[in-house]
Amino acid sequence: MSKTAFQSIRGMRDLLGEDARGFEYLKSVVRNVLQSYGYQAFHPPILESTSLFSRAVGEGTDVVEKEMFTFDDFGDSLTMRPEGTAGMVRAAIDNGMTFGTHKLWTEGPMFRREKPQKGRYRQFHQFSVETLGISEPEADVEHILICAELWQKLGISDAVKLKINTLATPEVRETYRNALVEYLQTHYDSLDDDSKRRLDKNPLRILDSKNPQMAELIANAPKLNDFLDDISIQHFQRVLACLDMAGVEYEIEPTLVRGLDYYTHTVYEWVTDKLGSQGTICGGGRYDGLAEHMGGKETAGVGFGLGIDRTLLLMQELGTVADAQQVLAYFIVMGESAKRQGLILAQQLRQESNGKPVLVHLQDSKMKVQIKKADQSGAKYAVIIGDEELENKTASVKELATGEQKMINFSELASLLC
Ligand code: HAM
């Protein structure tokens, strides 16, 4: 590959070839499933005020503290969205959608200044799926069922597991937070630097530490489970009962806290052991207080973010990306008039075949070159048009796999090949 003076920014990839095709395949499967559940497209912009993310995602989170791409726009601080929920909720408030119920999705690039590695990028892609206005636990389950159906359709269900936990109500979490901080303070000298830093701002995240030296300390820490009130227990039990009935397997993970501050009650992640350390392909949960916290009306919320890059990596690892649709026909056209005729006939073929790929050789090339291109395209048929064919209004059609060749009248081409 030749190096140019310009290269893509670290952690931001050019998507092309099989990756780009895989992206589009995955996205079309997800869109169809979301449509079948009645979810509507809803696309807020990529740029938002920095304060939106500080407020919604939380000052003490890694995302806000060190990962946002932020810049000054003539006195306004703007940020490239690091996730989708804050923008969706902001847009819902702005568009008067904190009344009634709304099932929404958006999709596109998100930006976090993380250390790039396989499966972790600075520009990555997510589906962000959100339900607003429904506080019942069954809304949490609907999202999990959507995910389970997606994994099935994408061919990865055997490779992913659901980990789930409850973060209870904000009141319960506050009481628990105090107990946790007290415990951690008595063991301050055993905390690693990261945990010492998090102790004030985000102590629950310490439970998420992957440092083996912290494992025992975390194992002996007070458990949120022991602090749950009736509301939190009932919500979680209704979620689990519904999952049991739907036959969705899960593992309760008491230390799962997620990295964003807005969660209440249910939180979950779908993880795989096939992608090394970047094994979480999807994560979500409930965020009932968020709209109010952002200055809107009290609105229940629940959602998930599906990491497109990682999900595709897993599909590629397992070989479950569907094959590209076969090209129906490649038009080999000798001369300007034949080319014009080819363009028109190709259009008819596409229409008749419900949009199957049909290609026309547009450059002025020798027959040999055009035949080679037709072979390379993997087309089922090569449709050859030269002076004689134009004169007789018939095309010479070759089935490329068998070499069988026949003459077909232009007017019958679409009906015979499609
Ligand atoms: P999140 O867990 O931060 O949640 O991200 C969701 C998914 O995005 C992750 O599970 C992962 O697959 C993917 N992801 C995150 N960061 C990266 C990265 N640097 N490179 C590649 N993939 C990445 C959220 O963003 C929440 N907004 C989800 C949500 C929606 N919760 C409620 N509603």
Coordinates of C-alpha atoms and ligand atoms in Angstrom, one line a residue:
M1 CA 0.0 0.0 0.0
S2 CA 1.4 3.4 -0.9
K3 CA 1.9 5.9 1.9
T4 CA 0.6 9.4 1.2
A5 CA 1.4 12.6 2.9
F6 CA -2.0 12.3 4.7
Q7 CA -3.1 9.3 6.8
S8 CA -6.2 8.7 8.7
I9 CA -6.3 9.9 12.3
R10 CA -5.1 7.4 14.9
G11 CA -8.0 5.0 15.9
M12 CA -10.1 6.2 13.0
R13 CA -10.4 3.6 10.2
D14 CA -11.3 3.8 6.5
L15 CA -14.1 1.3 6.0
L16 CA -14.0 -0.4 2.7
G17 CA -14.2 -3.7 0.9
E18 CA -15.5 -6.6 3.0
D19 CA -15.6 -4.5 6.2
A20 CA -17.8 -1.9 4.5
R21 CA -20.0 -4.7 3.1
G22 CA -20.2 -6.4 6.5
F23 CA -21.2 -3.0 8.1
E24 CA -24.1 -2.6 5.6
Y25 CA -25.2 -6.1 6.0
L26 CA -25.3 -5.9 9.8
K27 CA -27.1 -2.5 9.7
S28 CA -29.8 -3.8 7.4
V29 CA -30.5 -6.8 9.6
V30 CA -30.6 -4.5 12.7
R31 CA -32.9 -2.0 11.0
N32 CA -35.3 -4.7 9.9
V33 CA -35.6 -6.2 13.4
L34 CA -36.0 -2.7 15.0
Q35 CA -38.8 -2.0 12.4
S36 CA -40.5 -5.2 13.3
Y37 CA -40.7 -4.1 17.0
G38 CA -42.1 -0.7 16.0
Y39 CA -39.0 1.4 16.6
Q40 CA -38.7 4.7 14.7
A41 CA -35.5 6.3 13.3
F42 CA -34.6 9.5 15.2
H43 CA -31.2 11.1 14.4
P44 CA -29.8 13.9 16.5
P45 CA -26.7 15.6 15.3
I46 CA -23.2 14.3 16.0
L47 CA -22.0 17.6 17.5
E48 CA -23.6 18.7 20.8
S49 CA -22.7 21.1 23.6
T50 CA -19.9 19.7 25.8
S51 CA -22.0 20.4 28.9
L52 CA -24.7 18.0 27.6
F53 CA -22.3 15.1 28.0
S54 CA -20.8 16.3 31.2
R55 CA -24.3 16.5 32.7
A56 CA -25.8 13.3 31.2
V57 CA -22.9 10.9 31.1
G58 CA -21.3 12.3 34.3
E59 CA -18.3 14.4 35.3
G60 CA -16.5 11.6 37.0
T61 CA -16.7 9.1 34.2
D62 CA -13.7 8.1 32.0
V63 CA -15.7 9.2 28.9
V64 CA -16.2 12.8 30.1
E65 CA -12.9 13.1 32.1
K66 CA -10.5 12.0 29.4
E67 CA -12.1 10.6 26.2
M68 CA -14.1 13.4 24.6
F69 CA -13.2 15.1 21.4
T70 CA -14.0 18.7 22.4
F71 CA -13.2 21.9 20.7
D72 CA -13.9 25.6 21.0
D73 CA -16.3 27.0 18.4
F74 CA -16.0 30.8 18.8
G75 CA -16.6 30.6 22.5
D76 CA -18.9 27.6 22.5
S77 CA -17.5 24.3 23.7
L78 CA -18.7 21.5 21.4
T79 CA -18.1 17.8 21.6
M80 CA -18.3 15.0 19.0
R81 CA -20.8 12.6 20.6
P82 CA -19.1 9.9 22.6
E83 CA -22.4 7.9 22.9
G84 CA -25.9 8.2 21.6
T85 CA -28.2 8.4 24.7
A86 CA -27.5 12.0 25.8
G87 CA -28.2 13.4 22.4
M88 CA -31.4 11.3 21.9
V89 CA -32.8 12.4 25.3
R90 CA -31.8 16.1 24.6
A91 CA -33.6 15.9 21.2
A92 CA -36.6 14.2 22.8
I93 CA -36.9 17.1 25.3
D94 CA -36.4 19.7 22.6
N95 CA -39.0 18.1 20.4
G96 CA -41.7 17.8 23.1
M97 CA -41.3 14.0 23.3
T98 CA -41.2 13.6 27.0
F99 CA -45.0 13.0 26.9
G100 CA -46.3 9.6 25.8
T101 CA -44.2 6.7 24.8
H102 CA -41.5 6.6 22.1
K103 CA -39.4 3.8 20.7
L104 CA -36.5 5.3 18.9
W105 CA -33.2 4.3 17.3
T106 CA -30.3 6.1 15.8
E107 CA -27.1 4.8 14.3
G108 CA -23.7 6.2 13.3
P109 CA -20.2 7.2 14.4
M110 CA -19.4 7.9 18.0
F111 CA -16.0 9.3 19.2
R112 CA -13.9 8.5 22.3
R113 CA -10.2 9.2 22.7
E114 CA -9.4 5.7 23.9
K115 CA -6.1 3.9 23.4
P116 CA -6.8 2.2 20.0
Q117 CA -6.5 -1.6 19.6
K118 CA -8.4 -4.3 17.8
G119 CA -12.1 -3.7 18.6
R120 CA -11.4 -0.3 20.3
Y121 CA -11.4 2.7 18.1
R122 CA -11.6 6.4 18.5
Q123 CA -14.3 6.6 15.8
F124 CA -16.6 3.6 16.3
H125 CA -20.1 2.9 15.3
Q126 CA -23.2 2.2 17.4
F127 CA -26.9 1.6 17.1
S128 CA -28.4 3.4 20.0
V129 CA -31.9 2.1 20.8
E130 CA -34.1 3.9 23.3
T131 CA -37.6 3.6 24.8
L132 CA -38.9 6.7 26.5
G133 CA -42.0 6.9 28.7
I134 CA -42.3 3.3 29.9
S135 CA -41.2 2.6 33.4
E136 CA -42.4 -1.0 33.5
P137 CA -39.6 -3.6 33.6
E138 CA -41.0 -5.4 30.6
A139 CA -39.6 -2.5 28.5
D140 CA -36.1 -3.5 29.7
V141 CA -36.8 -7.1 28.6
E142 CA -38.1 -6.1 25.2
H143 CA -34.6 -4.6 24.5
I144 CA -32.9 -7.8 25.6
L145 CA -35.2 -9.8 23.4
I146 CA -34.4 -7.6 20.5
C147 CA -30.7 -8.2 21.1
A148 CA -31.2 -12.0 21.5
E149 CA -33.1 -12.0 18.2
L150 CA -30.3 -10.0 16.5
W151 CA -27.6 -12.4 17.7
Q152 CA -29.7 -15.2 16.2
K153 CA -30.1 -13.4 12.9
L154 CA -26.5 -12.4 12.8
G155 CA -25.3 -16.0 13.6
I156 CA -23.5 -15.1 16.8
S157 CA -25.9 -16.3 19.5
D158 CA -23.7 -19.2 20.6
A159 CA -20.8 -16.9 21.1
V160 CA -22.4 -14.2 23.4
K161 CA -23.5 -14.3 27.0
L162 CA -25.8 -11.9 28.8
K163 CA -24.5 -10.4 32.1
I164 CA -27.1 -8.5 34.1
N165 CA -27.3 -6.5 37.3
T166 CA -29.4 -3.9 39.1
L167 CA -28.2 -0.5 40.1
A168 CA -31.4 0.1 42.0
T169 CA -32.9 3.5 42.7
P170 CA -30.7 6.6 43.1
E171 CA -31.6 6.7 46.8
V172 CA -30.5 3.2 47.4
R173 CA -27.3 3.8 45.4
E174 CA -26.5 6.9 47.4
T175 CA -26.7 4.9 50.7
Y176 CA -24.6 2.1 49.1
R177 CA -22.1 4.6 47.7
N178 CA -21.5 6.0 51.2
A179 CA -21.0 2.5 52.7
L180 CA -18.6 1.6 49.8
V181 CA -16.6 4.8 50.2
E182 CA -16.3 4.2 53.9
Y183 CA -15.0 0.6 53.3
L184 CA -12.6 1.7 50.6
Q185 CA -11.2 4.5 52.7
T186 CA -10.3 2.1 55.5
H187 CA -8.3 0.2 52.8
Y188 CA -6.9 3.3 51.1
D189 CA -3.3 2.0 51.0
S190 CA -4.3 -1.1 49.1
L191 CA -6.0 0.8 46.3
D192 CA -4.3 1.2 43.0
D193 CA -3.8 4.7 41.5
D194 CA -6.9 4.4 39.3
S195 CA -9.1 3.5 42.2
K196 CA -7.7 6.3 44.4
R197 CA -8.5 8.7 41.6
R198 CA -12.1 7.3 41.4
L199 CA -12.7 7.2 45.1
D200 CA -14.3 10.6 45.3
K201 CA -15.9 11.0 41.9
N202 CA -17.0 7.5 40.9
P203 CA -16.4 4.9 43.6
L204 CA -18.8 2.3 42.0
R205 CA -16.5 2.1 39.0
I206 CA -13.8 0.8 41.3
L207 CA -15.8 -2.5 41.4
D208 CA -15.2 -2.7 37.6
S209 CA -11.4 -2.7 38.0
K210 CA -9.7 -5.5 36.0
N211 CA -6.5 -5.2 38.2
P212 CA -5.9 -8.6 39.8
Q213 CA -4.3 -6.9 42.8
M214 CA -7.7 -5.3 43.5
A215 CA -9.7 -8.5 43.2
E216 CA -9.7 -9.5 46.9
L217 CA -10.5 -6.0 48.1
I218 CA -13.4 -5.9 45.6
A219 CA -14.7 -9.3 46.5
N220 CA -14.9 -8.3 50.2
A221 CA -16.5 -4.9 49.6
P222 CA -20.1 -4.3 50.6
K223 CA -22.6 -5.5 48.0
L224 CA -25.3 -3.3 46.5
N225 CA -27.5 -6.4 46.7
D226 CA -27.6 -6.1 50.5
F227 CA -28.9 -2.6 50.3
L228 CA -31.8 -3.1 47.8
D229 CA -35.2 -1.7 48.7
D230 CA -38.6 -3.3 47.7
I231 CA -39.0 -1.2 44.5
S232 CA -35.5 -2.2 43.2
I233 CA -36.0 -5.9 44.1
Q234 CA -39.4 -6.0 42.4
H235 CA -38.2 -4.3 39.3
F236 CA -35.2 -6.7 39.0
Q237 CA -37.3 -9.8 39.7
R238 CA -39.9 -8.8 37.1
V239 CA -37.1 -8.5 34.5
L240 CA -35.6 -11.9 35.5
A241 CA -38.9 -13.6 35.5
C242 CA -39.7 -12.4 32.1
L243 CA -36.3 -13.4 30.8
D244 CA -36.8 -16.9 32.3
M245 CA -40.1 -17.2 30.6
A246 CA -38.7 -16.1 27.3
G247 CA -35.9 -18.7 27.7
V248 CA -33.1 -16.1 27.6
E249 CA -30.1 -17.2 29.6
Y250 CA -28.3 -14.7 31.8
E251 CA -25.7 -14.4 34.5
I252 CA -26.2 -12.0 37.4
E253 CA -23.0 -10.0 37.8
P254 CA -23.1 -8.1 41.0
T255 CA -20.1 -6.0 40.1
L256 CA -21.5 -4.8 36.7
V257 CA -21.9 -1.1 37.1
R258 CA -21.3 0.2 33.5
G259 CA -19.2 3.3 32.8
L260 CA -21.9 6.0 32.4
D261 CA -23.6 7.7 35.4
Y262 CA -27.2 7.8 34.2
Y263 CA -28.2 4.2 35.0
T264 CA -30.9 3.1 37.5
H265 CA -32.3 -0.4 38.0
T266 CA -31.4 -2.8 35.2
V267 CA -28.0 -2.8 33.6
Y268 CA -26.6 -5.4 31.2
E269 CA -23.9 -6.3 28.8
W270 CA -23.6 -8.9 26.1
V271 CA -20.0 -10.3 26.1
T272 CA -18.0 -12.7 24.1
D273 CA -14.7 -14.5 24.8
K274 CA -13.8 -14.5 21.1
L275 CA -12.5 -10.9 20.9
G276 CA -9.9 -10.7 23.6
S277 CA -10.1 -7.8 25.9
Q278 CA -12.7 -5.9 23.8
G279 CA -15.4 -8.5 24.3
T280 CA -18.4 -6.4 25.2
I281 CA -20.4 -6.0 22.0
C282 CA -23.5 -4.3 23.5
G283 CA -24.5 -2.7 26.7
G284 CA -27.5 -0.9 28.1
G285 CA -29.9 -0.4 30.9
R286 CA -32.5 1.9 32.4
Y287 CA -32.1 5.6 33.0
D288 CA -35.3 6.9 34.6
G289 CA -33.9 10.1 36.1
L290 CA -31.9 11.3 33.0
A291 CA -34.5 13.5 31.3
E292 CA -35.3 15.3 34.5
H293 CA -31.6 15.6 35.3
M294 CA -31.2 17.3 31.9
G295 CA -33.9 19.9 32.6
G296 CA -36.8 18.0 31.0
K297 CA -40.0 16.5 32.4
E298 CA -39.7 13.4 34.5
T299 CA -39.5 10.6 31.9
A300 CA -38.7 6.9 32.2
G301 CA -36.0 5.7 29.8
V302 CA -34.3 2.5 28.9
G303 CA -31.9 1.6 26.1
F304 CA -28.9 -0.1 24.7
G305 CA -25.9 0.6 22.6
L306 CA -24.9 -2.0 20.1
G307 CA -21.2 -1.7 19.0
I308 CA -21.3 -2.3 15.3
D309 CA -17.5 -2.6 14.9
R310 CA -17.2 -5.3 17.6
T311 CA -20.3 -7.2 16.5
L312 CA -19.0 -7.3 13.0
L313 CA -15.6 -8.5 14.2
L314 CA -17.3 -11.3 15.9
M315 CA -19.3 -12.2 12.8
Q316 CA -16.2 -12.1 10.7
E317 CA -14.4 -14.4 13.3
L318 CA -17.3 -16.8 13.1
G319 CA -17.8 -16.4 9.3
T320 CA -21.5 -15.4 9.6
V321 CA -21.5 -12.3 7.3
A322 CA -23.9 -13.3 4.4
D323 CA -22.3 -13.6 1.0
A324 CA -22.6 -10.7 -1.4
Q325 CA -25.5 -10.9 -3.7
Q326 CA -24.5 -12.4 -7.0
V327 CA -24.3 -10.1 -10.0
L328 CA -27.1 -11.2 -12.3
A329 CA -25.6 -9.9 -15.6
Y330 CA -22.5 -8.1 -16.9
F331 CA -23.1 -6.3 -20.1
I332 CA -20.2 -6.5 -22.6
V333 CA -20.8 -3.7 -25.1
M334 CA -18.8 -3.0 -28.2
G335 CA -19.1 0.6 -29.3
E336 CA -21.1 3.6 -28.3
S337 CA -24.5 2.6 -29.6
A338 CA -24.2 -0.9 -28.0
K339 CA -23.3 0.8 -24.7
R340 CA -26.3 3.0 -24.9
Q341 CA -28.5 0.0 -25.6
G342 CA -26.8 -1.9 -22.8
L343 CA -27.6 0.8 -20.2
I344 CA -31.3 0.7 -21.1
L345 CA -31.5 -3.1 -21.1
A346 CA -29.6 -3.3 -17.8
Q347 CA -32.1 -1.0 -16.2
Q348 CA -35.0 -3.3 -17.3
L349 CA -33.2 -6.3 -15.8
R350 CA -32.7 -4.5 -12.5
Q351 CA -36.4 -3.6 -12.4
E352 CA -37.6 -7.0 -13.4
S353 CA -35.3 -8.8 -10.9
N354 CA -36.2 -6.6 -8.0
G355 CA -32.9 -4.8 -7.8
K356 CA -30.4 -7.6 -8.4
P357 CA -26.9 -6.2 -9.3
V358 CA -26.5 -5.7 -13.1
L359 CA -23.3 -4.1 -14.4
V360 CA -22.5 -2.4 -17.7
H361 CA -18.9 -2.0 -18.9
L362 CA -18.7 1.7 -19.3
Q363 CA -15.2 2.2 -20.6
D364 CA -14.3 1.7 -24.2
S365 CA -12.4 -1.6 -23.9
K366 CA -11.5 -4.4 -26.1
M367 CA -13.7 -7.5 -26.0
K368 CA -11.0 -9.5 -24.2
V369 CA -10.8 -7.0 -21.3
Q370 CA -14.6 -6.9 -21.0
I371 CA -14.8 -10.7 -20.8
K372 CA -12.2 -10.7 -18.1
K373 CA -14.1 -8.1 -16.1
A374 CA -17.3 -10.0 -16.5
D375 CA -15.6 -13.2 -15.1
Q376 CA -14.1 -11.2 -12.2
S377 CA -17.5 -9.8 -11.3
G378 CA -18.9 -13.3 -10.6
A379 CA -21.9 -12.5 -12.8
K380 CA -24.3 -15.3 -13.7
Y381 CA -24.6 -14.1 -17.3
A382 CA -22.4 -12.1 -19.7
V383 CA -24.7 -10.2 -22.1
I384 CA -22.8 -9.3 -25.2
I385 CA -23.9 -6.6 -27.6
G386 CA -22.0 -5.6 -30.7
D387 CA -23.0 -4.3 -34.2
E388 CA -24.6 -7.5 -35.3
E389 CA -26.6 -7.9 -32.1
L390 CA -27.8 -4.3 -32.4
E391 CA -28.9 -4.9 -36.0
N392 CA -30.9 -8.0 -35.0
K393 CA -32.1 -6.6 -31.7
T394 CA -30.8 -9.8 -30.0
A395 CA -28.1 -10.2 -27.4
S396 CA -25.6 -13.0 -27.2
V397 CA -26.0 -14.3 -23.6
K398 CA -23.3 -16.6 -22.0
E399 CA -23.9 -18.4 -18.8
L400 CA -20.5 -17.9 -17.2
A401 CA -20.4 -21.0 -15.0
T402 CA -21.2 -23.5 -17.9
G403 CA -20.1 -21.5 -20.9
E404 CA -23.5 -22.2 -22.6
Q405 CA -24.3 -19.5 -25.0
K406 CA -27.6 -18.4 -26.7
M407 CA -29.2 -15.6 -28.6
I408 CA -32.0 -13.8 -26.8
N409 CA -34.2 -11.1 -28.3
F410 CA -33.8 -7.7 -26.4
S411 CA -37.5 -7.7 -25.6
E412 CA -37.3 -11.1 -23.9
L413 CA -34.0 -10.5 -22.0
A414 CA -35.6 -9.4 -18.7
S415 CA -38.2 -12.1 -18.6
L416 CA -35.8 -14.9 -19.5
L417 CA -32.8 -13.9 -17.3
C418 CA -34.6 -12.8 -14.1
Ligands
HAM1 P1 -21.4 1.7 26.1 O1 -21.3 0.5 26.8 O2 -20.4 2.8 26.4 O3 -22.9 2.2 26.2 O4 -21.2 1.4 24.5 C1 -22.0 0.5 23.9 C2 -21.2 -0.4 23.0 O5 -20.4 0.4 22.1 C3 -20.1 -1.2 23.7 O6 -20.6 -2.4 24.2 C4 -19.1 -1.5 22.6 O7 -19.5 -2.6 21.8 C5 -19.2 -0.2 21.7 N1 -18.0 0.6 22.0 C6 -17.9 1.5 23.0 N2 -16.7 2.1 22.9 C7 -16.1 1.6 21.8 C8 -14.8 1.9 21.2 N3 -14.0 2.8 21.6 N4 -14.5 1.2 20.1 C9 -15.4 0.2 19.6 N5 -16.6 0.0 20.1 C10 -16.9 0.7 21.2 C11 -23.3 3.4 25.6 O8 -22.8 4.0 24.8 C12 -24.7 3.7 26.1 N6 -25.1 5.0 25.4 C13 -25.7 2.6 25.7 C14 -27.1 2.9 26.1 C15 -28.1 3.3 25.3 N7 -27.6 2.8 27.4 C16 -28.8 3.2 27.4 N8 -29.1 3.5 26.1

